[in-house]
XYZ file of C-alpha atoms in Angstrom:
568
model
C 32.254 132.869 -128.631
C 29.124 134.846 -127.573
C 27.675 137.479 -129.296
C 24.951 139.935 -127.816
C 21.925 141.542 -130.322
C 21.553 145.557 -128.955
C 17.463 145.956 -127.467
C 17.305 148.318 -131.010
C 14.065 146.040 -131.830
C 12.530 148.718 -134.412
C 15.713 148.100 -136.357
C 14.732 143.628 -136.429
C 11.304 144.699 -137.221
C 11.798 146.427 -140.529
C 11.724 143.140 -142.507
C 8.509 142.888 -144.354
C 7.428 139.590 -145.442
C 8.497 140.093 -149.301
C 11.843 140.829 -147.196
C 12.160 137.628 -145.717
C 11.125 135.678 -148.718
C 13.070 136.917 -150.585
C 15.824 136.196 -147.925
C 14.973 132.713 -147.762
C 14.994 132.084 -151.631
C 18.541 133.642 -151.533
C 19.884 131.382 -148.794
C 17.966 128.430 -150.381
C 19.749 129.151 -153.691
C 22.903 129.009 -151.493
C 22.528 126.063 -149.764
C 21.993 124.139 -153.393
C 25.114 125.693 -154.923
C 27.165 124.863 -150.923
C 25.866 121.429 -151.331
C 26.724 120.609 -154.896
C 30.189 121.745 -154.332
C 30.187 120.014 -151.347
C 29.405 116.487 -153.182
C 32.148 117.029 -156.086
C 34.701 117.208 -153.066
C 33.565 114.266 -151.265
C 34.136 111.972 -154.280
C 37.353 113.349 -155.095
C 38.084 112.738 -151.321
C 36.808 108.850 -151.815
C 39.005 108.248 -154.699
C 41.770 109.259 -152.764
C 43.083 105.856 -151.839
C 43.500 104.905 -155.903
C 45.571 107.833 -156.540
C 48.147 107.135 -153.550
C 48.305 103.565 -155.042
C 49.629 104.788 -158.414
C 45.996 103.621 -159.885
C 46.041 106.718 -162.040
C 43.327 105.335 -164.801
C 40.679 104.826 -162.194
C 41.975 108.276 -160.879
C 40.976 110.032 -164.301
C 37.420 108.234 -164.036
C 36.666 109.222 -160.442
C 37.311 112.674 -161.603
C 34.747 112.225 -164.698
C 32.613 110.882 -162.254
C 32.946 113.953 -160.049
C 32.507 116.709 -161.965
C 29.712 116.926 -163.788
C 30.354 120.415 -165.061
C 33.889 121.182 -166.072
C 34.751 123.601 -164.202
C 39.071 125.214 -163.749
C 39.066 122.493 -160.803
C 38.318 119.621 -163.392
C 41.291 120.580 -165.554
C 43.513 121.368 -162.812
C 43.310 117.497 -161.318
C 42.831 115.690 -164.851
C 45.867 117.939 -166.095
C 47.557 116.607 -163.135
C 46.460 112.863 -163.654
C 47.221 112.822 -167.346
C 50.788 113.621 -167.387
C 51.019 111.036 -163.960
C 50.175 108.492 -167.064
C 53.058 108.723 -169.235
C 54.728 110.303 -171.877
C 52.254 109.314 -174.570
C 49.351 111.373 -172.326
C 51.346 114.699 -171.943
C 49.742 116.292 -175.548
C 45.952 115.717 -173.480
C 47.556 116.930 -170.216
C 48.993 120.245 -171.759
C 45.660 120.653 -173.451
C 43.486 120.252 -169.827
C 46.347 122.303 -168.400
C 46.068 125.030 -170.775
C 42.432 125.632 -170.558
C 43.165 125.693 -166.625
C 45.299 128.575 -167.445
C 43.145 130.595 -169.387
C 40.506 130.474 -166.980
C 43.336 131.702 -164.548
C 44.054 134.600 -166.301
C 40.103 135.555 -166.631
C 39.780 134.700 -163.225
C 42.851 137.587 -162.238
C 40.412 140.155 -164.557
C 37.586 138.958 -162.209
C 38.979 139.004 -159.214
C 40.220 142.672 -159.618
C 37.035 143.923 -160.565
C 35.503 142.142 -157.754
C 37.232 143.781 -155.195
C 37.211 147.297 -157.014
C 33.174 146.740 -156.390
C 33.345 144.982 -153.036
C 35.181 148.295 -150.908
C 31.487 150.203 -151.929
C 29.739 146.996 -150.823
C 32.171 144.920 -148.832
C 29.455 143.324 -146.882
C 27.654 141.879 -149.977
C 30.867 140.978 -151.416
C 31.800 138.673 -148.090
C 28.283 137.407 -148.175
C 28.214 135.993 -152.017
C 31.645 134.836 -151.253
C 32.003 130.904 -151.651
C 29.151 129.837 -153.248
C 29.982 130.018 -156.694
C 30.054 127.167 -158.318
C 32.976 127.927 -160.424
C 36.289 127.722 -158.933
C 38.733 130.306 -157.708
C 42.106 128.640 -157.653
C 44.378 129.205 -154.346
C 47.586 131.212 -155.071
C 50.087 128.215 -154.452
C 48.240 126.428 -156.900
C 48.453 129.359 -159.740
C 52.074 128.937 -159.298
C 52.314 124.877 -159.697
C 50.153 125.322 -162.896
C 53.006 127.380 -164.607
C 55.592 124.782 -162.926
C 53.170 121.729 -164.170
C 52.728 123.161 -167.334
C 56.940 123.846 -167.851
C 57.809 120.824 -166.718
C 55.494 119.284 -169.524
C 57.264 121.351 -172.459
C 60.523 119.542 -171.093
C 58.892 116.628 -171.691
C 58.439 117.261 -175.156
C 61.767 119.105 -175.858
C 60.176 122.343 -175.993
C 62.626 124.500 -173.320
C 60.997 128.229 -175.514
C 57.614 127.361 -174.261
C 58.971 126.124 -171.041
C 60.817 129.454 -170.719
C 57.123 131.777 -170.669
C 55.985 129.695 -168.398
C 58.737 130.602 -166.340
C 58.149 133.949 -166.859
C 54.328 133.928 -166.145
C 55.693 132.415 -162.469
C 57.000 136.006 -161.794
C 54.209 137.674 -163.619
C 51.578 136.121 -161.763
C 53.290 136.629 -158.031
C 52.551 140.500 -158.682
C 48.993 140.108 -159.325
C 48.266 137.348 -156.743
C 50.396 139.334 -154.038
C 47.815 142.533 -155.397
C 44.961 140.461 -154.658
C 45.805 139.129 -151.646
C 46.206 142.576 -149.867
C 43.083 143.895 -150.976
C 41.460 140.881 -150.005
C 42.585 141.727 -146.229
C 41.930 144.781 -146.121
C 38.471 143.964 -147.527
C 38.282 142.219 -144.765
C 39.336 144.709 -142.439
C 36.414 147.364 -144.185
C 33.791 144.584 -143.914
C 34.612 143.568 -139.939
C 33.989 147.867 -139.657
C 31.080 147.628 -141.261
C 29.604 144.749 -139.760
C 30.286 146.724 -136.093
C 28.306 149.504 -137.055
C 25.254 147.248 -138.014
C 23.217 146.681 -134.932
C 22.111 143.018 -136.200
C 25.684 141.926 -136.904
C 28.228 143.412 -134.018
C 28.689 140.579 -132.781
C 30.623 139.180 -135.671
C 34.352 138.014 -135.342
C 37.100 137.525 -138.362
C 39.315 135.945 -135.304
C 39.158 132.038 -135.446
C 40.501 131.873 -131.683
C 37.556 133.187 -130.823
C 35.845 129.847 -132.522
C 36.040 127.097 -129.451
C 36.735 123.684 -130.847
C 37.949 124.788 -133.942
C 41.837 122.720 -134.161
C 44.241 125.776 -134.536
C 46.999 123.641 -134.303
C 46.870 122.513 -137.421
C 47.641 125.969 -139.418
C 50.268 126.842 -136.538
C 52.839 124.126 -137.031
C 56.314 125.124 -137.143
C 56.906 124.327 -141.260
C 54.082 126.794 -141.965
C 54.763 129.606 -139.426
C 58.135 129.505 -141.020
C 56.690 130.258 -144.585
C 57.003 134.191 -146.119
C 53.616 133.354 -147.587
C 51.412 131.193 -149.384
C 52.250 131.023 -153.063
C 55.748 131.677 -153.322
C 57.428 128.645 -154.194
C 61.186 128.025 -154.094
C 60.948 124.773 -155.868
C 59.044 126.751 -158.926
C 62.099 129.356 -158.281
C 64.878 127.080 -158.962
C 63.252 125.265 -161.976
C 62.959 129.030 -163.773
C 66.452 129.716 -162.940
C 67.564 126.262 -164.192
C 65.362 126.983 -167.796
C 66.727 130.035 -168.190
C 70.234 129.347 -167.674
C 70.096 126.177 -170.383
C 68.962 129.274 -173.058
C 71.879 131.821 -171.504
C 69.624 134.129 -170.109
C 71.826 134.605 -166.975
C 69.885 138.007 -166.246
C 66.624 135.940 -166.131
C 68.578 133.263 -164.578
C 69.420 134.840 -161.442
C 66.837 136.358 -159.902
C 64.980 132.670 -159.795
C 68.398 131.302 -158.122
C 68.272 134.185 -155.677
C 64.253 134.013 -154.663
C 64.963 130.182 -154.033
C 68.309 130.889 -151.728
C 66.056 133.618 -149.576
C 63.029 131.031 -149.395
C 64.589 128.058 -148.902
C 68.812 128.972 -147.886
C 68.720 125.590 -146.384
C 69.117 123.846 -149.570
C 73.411 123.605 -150.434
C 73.191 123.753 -154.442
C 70.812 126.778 -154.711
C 73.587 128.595 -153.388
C 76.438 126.881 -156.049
C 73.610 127.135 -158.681
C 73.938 131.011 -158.348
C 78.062 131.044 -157.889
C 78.543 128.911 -161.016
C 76.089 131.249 -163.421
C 78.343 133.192 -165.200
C 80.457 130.445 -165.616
C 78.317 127.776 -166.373
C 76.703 129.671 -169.789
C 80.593 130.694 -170.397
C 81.109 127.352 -171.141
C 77.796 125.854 -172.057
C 79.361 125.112 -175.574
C 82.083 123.022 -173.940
C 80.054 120.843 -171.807
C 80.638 117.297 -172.156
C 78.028 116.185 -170.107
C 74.473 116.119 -169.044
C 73.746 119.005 -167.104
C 70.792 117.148 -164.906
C 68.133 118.547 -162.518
C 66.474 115.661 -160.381
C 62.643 116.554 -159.558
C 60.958 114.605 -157.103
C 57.363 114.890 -155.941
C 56.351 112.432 -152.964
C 53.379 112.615 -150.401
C 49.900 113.465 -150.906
C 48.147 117.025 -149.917
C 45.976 116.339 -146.585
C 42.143 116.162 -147.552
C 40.285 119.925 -146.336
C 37.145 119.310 -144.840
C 34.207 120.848 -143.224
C 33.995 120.731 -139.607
C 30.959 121.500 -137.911
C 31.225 123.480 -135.050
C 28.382 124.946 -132.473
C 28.422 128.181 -131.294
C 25.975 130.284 -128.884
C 24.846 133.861 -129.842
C 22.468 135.580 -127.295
C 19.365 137.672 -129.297
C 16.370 139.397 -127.924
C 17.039 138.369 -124.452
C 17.900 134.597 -124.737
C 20.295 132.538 -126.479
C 20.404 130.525 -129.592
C 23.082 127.747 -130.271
C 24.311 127.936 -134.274
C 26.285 125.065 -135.688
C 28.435 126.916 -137.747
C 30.820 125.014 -140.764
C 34.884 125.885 -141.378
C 37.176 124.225 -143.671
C 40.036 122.039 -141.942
C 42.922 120.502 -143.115
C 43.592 117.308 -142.120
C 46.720 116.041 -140.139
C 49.521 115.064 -142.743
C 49.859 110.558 -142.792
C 51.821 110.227 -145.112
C 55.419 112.035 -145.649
C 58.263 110.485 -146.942
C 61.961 111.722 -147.984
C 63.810 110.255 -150.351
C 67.117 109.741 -148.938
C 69.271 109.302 -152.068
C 68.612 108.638 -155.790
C 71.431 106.620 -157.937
C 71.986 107.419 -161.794
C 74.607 105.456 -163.146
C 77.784 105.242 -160.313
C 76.594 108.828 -159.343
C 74.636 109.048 -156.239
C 72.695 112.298 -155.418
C 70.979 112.869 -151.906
C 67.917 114.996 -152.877
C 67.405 118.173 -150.633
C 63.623 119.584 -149.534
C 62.786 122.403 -151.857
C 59.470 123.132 -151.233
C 56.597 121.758 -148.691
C 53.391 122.266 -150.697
C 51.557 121.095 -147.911
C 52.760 123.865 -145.509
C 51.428 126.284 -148.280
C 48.337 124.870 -148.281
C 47.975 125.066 -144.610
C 49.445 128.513 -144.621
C 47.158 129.703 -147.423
C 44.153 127.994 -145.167
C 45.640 130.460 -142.023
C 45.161 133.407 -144.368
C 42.233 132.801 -145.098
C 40.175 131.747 -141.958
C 39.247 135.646 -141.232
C 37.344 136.014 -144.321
C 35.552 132.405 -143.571
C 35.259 133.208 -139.791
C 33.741 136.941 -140.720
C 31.386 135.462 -143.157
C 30.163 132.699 -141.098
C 29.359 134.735 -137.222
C 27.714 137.764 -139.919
C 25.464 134.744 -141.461
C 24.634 133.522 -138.283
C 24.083 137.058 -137.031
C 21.903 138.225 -140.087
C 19.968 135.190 -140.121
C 18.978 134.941 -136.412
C 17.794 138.580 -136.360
C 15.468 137.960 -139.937
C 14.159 135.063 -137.785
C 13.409 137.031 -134.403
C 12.025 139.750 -136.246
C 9.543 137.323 -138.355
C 8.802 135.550 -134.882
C 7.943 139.032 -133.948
C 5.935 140.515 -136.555
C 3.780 137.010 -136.283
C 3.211 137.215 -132.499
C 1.990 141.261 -132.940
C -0.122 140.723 -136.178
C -1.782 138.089 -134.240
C -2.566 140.205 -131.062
C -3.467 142.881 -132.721
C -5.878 141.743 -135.492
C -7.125 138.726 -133.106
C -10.724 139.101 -134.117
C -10.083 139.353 -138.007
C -9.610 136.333 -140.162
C -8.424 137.635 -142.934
C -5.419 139.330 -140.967
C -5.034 135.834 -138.940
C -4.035 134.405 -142.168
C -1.448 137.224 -142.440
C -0.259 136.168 -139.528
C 0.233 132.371 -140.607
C 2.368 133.733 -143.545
C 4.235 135.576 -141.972
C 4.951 132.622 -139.994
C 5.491 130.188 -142.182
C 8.305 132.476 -143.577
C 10.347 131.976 -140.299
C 9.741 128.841 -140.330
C 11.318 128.836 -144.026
C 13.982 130.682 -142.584
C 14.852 128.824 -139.995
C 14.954 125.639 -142.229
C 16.688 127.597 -145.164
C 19.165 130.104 -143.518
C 20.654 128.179 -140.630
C 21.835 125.251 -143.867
C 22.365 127.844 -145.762
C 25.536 129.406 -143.182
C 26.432 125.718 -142.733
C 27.907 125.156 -146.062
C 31.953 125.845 -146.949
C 33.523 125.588 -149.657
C 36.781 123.148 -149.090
C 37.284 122.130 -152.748
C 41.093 122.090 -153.805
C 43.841 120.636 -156.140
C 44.109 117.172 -154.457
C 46.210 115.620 -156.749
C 49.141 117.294 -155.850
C 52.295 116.605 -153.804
C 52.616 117.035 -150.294
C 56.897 117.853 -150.466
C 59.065 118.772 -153.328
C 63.061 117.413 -153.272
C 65.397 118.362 -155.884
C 69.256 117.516 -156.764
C 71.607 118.477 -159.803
C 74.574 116.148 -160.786
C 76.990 115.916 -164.034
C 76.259 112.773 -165.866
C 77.677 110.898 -168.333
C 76.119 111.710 -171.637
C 73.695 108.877 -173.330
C 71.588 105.891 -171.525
C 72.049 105.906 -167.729
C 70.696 103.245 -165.001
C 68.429 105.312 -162.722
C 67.705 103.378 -159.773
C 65.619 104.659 -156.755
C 63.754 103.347 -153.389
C 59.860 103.633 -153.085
C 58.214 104.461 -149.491
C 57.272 101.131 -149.474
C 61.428 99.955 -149.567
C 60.810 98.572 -153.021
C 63.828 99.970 -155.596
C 62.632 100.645 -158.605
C 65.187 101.150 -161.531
C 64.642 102.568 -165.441
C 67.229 103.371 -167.945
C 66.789 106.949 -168.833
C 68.315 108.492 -171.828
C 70.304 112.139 -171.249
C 71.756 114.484 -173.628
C 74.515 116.976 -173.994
C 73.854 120.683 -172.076
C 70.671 120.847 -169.829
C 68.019 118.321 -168.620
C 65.429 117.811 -166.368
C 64.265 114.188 -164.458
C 61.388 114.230 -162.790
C 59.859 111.336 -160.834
C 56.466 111.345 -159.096
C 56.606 108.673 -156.163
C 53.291 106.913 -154.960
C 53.033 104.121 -152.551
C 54.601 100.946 -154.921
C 55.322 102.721 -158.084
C 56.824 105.952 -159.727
C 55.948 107.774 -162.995
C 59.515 108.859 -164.406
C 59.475 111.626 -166.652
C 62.649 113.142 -168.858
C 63.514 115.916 -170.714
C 63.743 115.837 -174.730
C 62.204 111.863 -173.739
C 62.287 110.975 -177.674
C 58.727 108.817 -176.677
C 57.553 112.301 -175.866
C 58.759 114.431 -178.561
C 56.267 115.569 -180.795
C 55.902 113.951 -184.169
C 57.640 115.664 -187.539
C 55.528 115.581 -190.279
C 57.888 115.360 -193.204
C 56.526 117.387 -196.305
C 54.856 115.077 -199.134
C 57.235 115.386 -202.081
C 54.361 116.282 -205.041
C 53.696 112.626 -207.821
C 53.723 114.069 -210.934
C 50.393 112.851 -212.932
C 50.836 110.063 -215.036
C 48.562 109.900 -218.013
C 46.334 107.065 -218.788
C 46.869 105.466 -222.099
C 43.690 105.422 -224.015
C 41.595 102.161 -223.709
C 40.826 100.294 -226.693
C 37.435 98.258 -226.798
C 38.763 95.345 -229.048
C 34.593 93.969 -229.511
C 31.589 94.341 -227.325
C 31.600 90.334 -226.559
C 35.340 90.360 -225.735
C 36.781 93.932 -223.875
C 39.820 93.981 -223.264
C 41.262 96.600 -220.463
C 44.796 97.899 -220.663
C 46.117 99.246 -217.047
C 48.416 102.010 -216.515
C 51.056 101.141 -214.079
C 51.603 103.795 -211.146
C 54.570 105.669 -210.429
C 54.734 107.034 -206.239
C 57.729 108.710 -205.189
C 58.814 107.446 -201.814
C 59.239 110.031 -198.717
C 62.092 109.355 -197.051
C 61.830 110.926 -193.393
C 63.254 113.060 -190.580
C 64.278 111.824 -188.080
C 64.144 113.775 -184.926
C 66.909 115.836 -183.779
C 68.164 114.989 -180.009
C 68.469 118.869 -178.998
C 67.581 121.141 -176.291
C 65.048 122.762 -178.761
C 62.400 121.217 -180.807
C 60.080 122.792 -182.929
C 57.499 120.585 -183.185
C 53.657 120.655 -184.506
C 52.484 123.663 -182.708
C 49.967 121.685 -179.370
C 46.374 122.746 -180.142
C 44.866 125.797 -178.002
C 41.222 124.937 -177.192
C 38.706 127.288 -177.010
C 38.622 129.101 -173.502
C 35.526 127.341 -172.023
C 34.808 130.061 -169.228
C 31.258 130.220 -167.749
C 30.338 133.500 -165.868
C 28.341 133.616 -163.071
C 26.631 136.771 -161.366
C 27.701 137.183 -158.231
C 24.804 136.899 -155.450
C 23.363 140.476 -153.838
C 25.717 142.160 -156.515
């Protein structure tokens, strides 16, 4: 890509030098935001290896280690991590999670407001954009956090709070599907304006128009094939599936019906939605376990930055820019899980949802806004530096006799030089941070079991079968299993290791009184004890249903930190 400056040189010239340093703290500010980003990435990238091994302790410390402030990133991937652990780690999980999800729902009022300001100043808007050091969570992964956070009610027995989670899925899908369009056609507004600026025409939103940059990898077949980038049939399915084990059919269908149009592929969406009315007919009858099989495997492909040079021609010659996009790396390792045993029963699990192909389709979304933002940097910055160049050269010819002015000259000057140390970083930095602990492909399968403890025996993508007894009950439940390398975290519905702890009520001791003490002589006491009367507690055991009502989990505190946006 090319991109010629107009001769309008009275238009470069109107920086001043307050202009330019001013410019130059800006971008500097930038680049130290860009880079600190940049770092928490790069570890979570490193530790990468650990997590695919099933090492899931020294996964929670590499994510310590990488964040130093807790930002909605932090307790999106320890969230993640936590429940990856075991049933005795879901309370912390759901607590991480939960804080994750009120940030989300600040971060919807943000973003709104945000764009209601950026169409009167799209430009700034696209210029501040990605250097906040907070994080702005990708749509697919606003819908796994309800999923993550519904599957870890199950856990617990808690199929009501599973159920609004279900119902924020849908909830949410408006808003995001809101933002999205005003994001492109904020895009659209800024490319206008940045065509009728003489120091940015140049600029592109097209990333064919960036050579080298590996377009193959957002064009694939599984992600061309995608609707869009946050709709996920899995997440569909699994708020069908809740709301049919309460009798909701109403609620029930529409999920059943979204999956089937995202994903028609898969055979028991379709008998999911036949079988509804019939199905919470006779949910009192059932006399078995109603199962959904949930299987996570694979590992989301690391996005990096990717440096990329690219020649713009200003004031009559040409400068070369390296310029920085995210890229998602090529997908190593996939596996599908070919069958899964429980008991005699064998199920072959179906692909419900490819989470990687959302992240690569959200990536191909949003490449104009990077691509925009990047050739307008480029643009802005090279024309602050000609015109500093400029106003140097002339102060210099013109006052060549006068010291004092001289000196202006130097400062002026040293300004570009600033610049050109400052501003050509500053353009060079992308932000390519992202939910890394989760699965690259979702695979699901429902079955009738037997009722009780059942052998569930599976094979690993390493060929190793790995087998647990799981325990299921009467009506509806939910096993999920999350497959690394060598090992599997299995994960069940109304799990009674996972159920929260009753508290039976303390039965009140009436007071016994003390007998009065009699001092016998001064040389000889003699003490008289009162014997002690408890009244035992005798307690409850927990009930092996579809609903628990537990201790209610503890909400924390929303821990949101604003930032002002840059050039607001």
């Amino acid at each position: 890509m090319s991109s010629t400056l107009p001769l309008g040189l009275p238009n470069l010239l109107k920086f001043s030098a307050i202009d330019l340093a001013k410019f130059s703290c800006i971008l500097a500010i930038c680049l130290l935001t860009g880079c600190a980003t940049q770092t928490q990435q790069i570890k979570m990238n490193e530790s990468k290896e650990q997590f695919k091994n099933g090492d899931l302790q020294g996964s929670a410390n590499a994510i310590e280690s990488a964040f130093k402030d807790k930002n909605t990133l932090y307790y999106l991937e320890m969230g993640e991590v936590q429940r990856l652990q075991g049933t005795s780690q879901i309370p912390n999980s759901t607590k991480n999670l939960r804080i994750a999800d009120q940030q989300v729902d600040q971060w919807e009022i943000d973003t709104q407001e945000k764009l209601k300001r950026s169409f009167f100043n799209t430009s700034a808007y696209f210029l501040s954009e990605g250097f906040s050091s907070d994080y702005d969570p990708k749509p697919y992964e606003i819908t796994l956090l309800s999923q993550t956070l519904a599957l870890n009610h199950l856990s617990q027995g808690n199929w009501s709070d599973a159920m609004v989670e279900a119902k924020k899925m849908a909830q949410r899908e408006k808003v995001i599907e809101q933002l999205i369009q005003s994001k492109v056609s904020a895009v659209t507004q800024a490319q206008q304006e940045q065509q009728a600026n003489p120091q940015t025409q140049g600029s592109t939103s097209r990333i064919q128009e960036i050579s080298g940059y590996p377009i193959n990898l957002l064009d694939d077949p599984e992600t061309r094939s995608l609707k869009n980038s946050y709709q996920n049939p899995a997440a569909y399915y699994l708020s069908g599936f809740i709301h049919e084990s309460q009798g909701e059919a109403s609620l029930a269908a529409p999920g059943y019906r979204l999956a089937i149009e995202l994903r028609p592929s898969v055979n028991f969406f379709k008998t999911s939605i036949a079988k509804l009315d019939s199905n919470i007919a006779n949910q009192s009858k059932k006399s078995f376990a109603d199962t959904l099989i949930i299987i996570d495997t694979g590992y989301l492909p690391k996005i990096v930055p990717q440096q990329i040079s690219q020649s713009f021609a200003i004031g009559g010659s040409r400068k070369l820019v390296t310029l920085t996009f995210p890229v998602i790396e090529r997908s190593t390792e996939r596996y599908a899980p070919t069958q899964v045993q429980i008991g005699d029963k064998v199920a072959n699990p179906e692909l419900a949802a490819n989470i990687e192909a959302m992240a690569r389709k959200n990536l191909s979304d949003e490449m104009p806004g990077y691509v925009l933002r990047a050739s307008s940097r480029a643009l802005t910055s090279l024309a602050a530096q000609y015109a500093a160049d400029r106003a140097a050269q002339q102060a210099a010819n013109r006052n060549n006799h006068n010291n004092q002015n001289n000196g202006t000259a130097a400062i002026v000057g040293m300004i570009a030089s600033m610049i050109t140390g400052y501003s050509l970083q500053a353009i060079n930095v992308t932000d390519v941070r992202h939910w890394s602990t989760l699965p690259a492909q979702t695979y699901m399968a429902r079955m009738g079991l037997p009722i009780g403890a059942n052998v569930l025996k599976f094979t690993l993508p390493s060929g190793v079968v790995q087998t647990q007894t799981i325990n299921l009950i009467g009506g509806y439940n939910v096993v999920y299993i999350r497959m690394f390398r060598n090992k599997a975290t299995v994960l069940v519905s109304n799990d009674p290791s996972a159920l929260p702890v009753k508290v039976a009520p303390i039965t009140p001791v009436a007071p016994v009184p003390n007998p009065p003490i009699e001092v016998v002589s001064a040389a000889k006491p003699t003490l008289i004890e009162a014997p002690l009367t408890t009244t035992p507690v005798e307690p409850i055991p927990n009930p092996a249903s579809g609903k628990m009502d537990g201790v209610k989990p503890y909400e924390p505190p929303s821990l949101l930190n604003s930032f002002q946006q840059l050039f607001n």
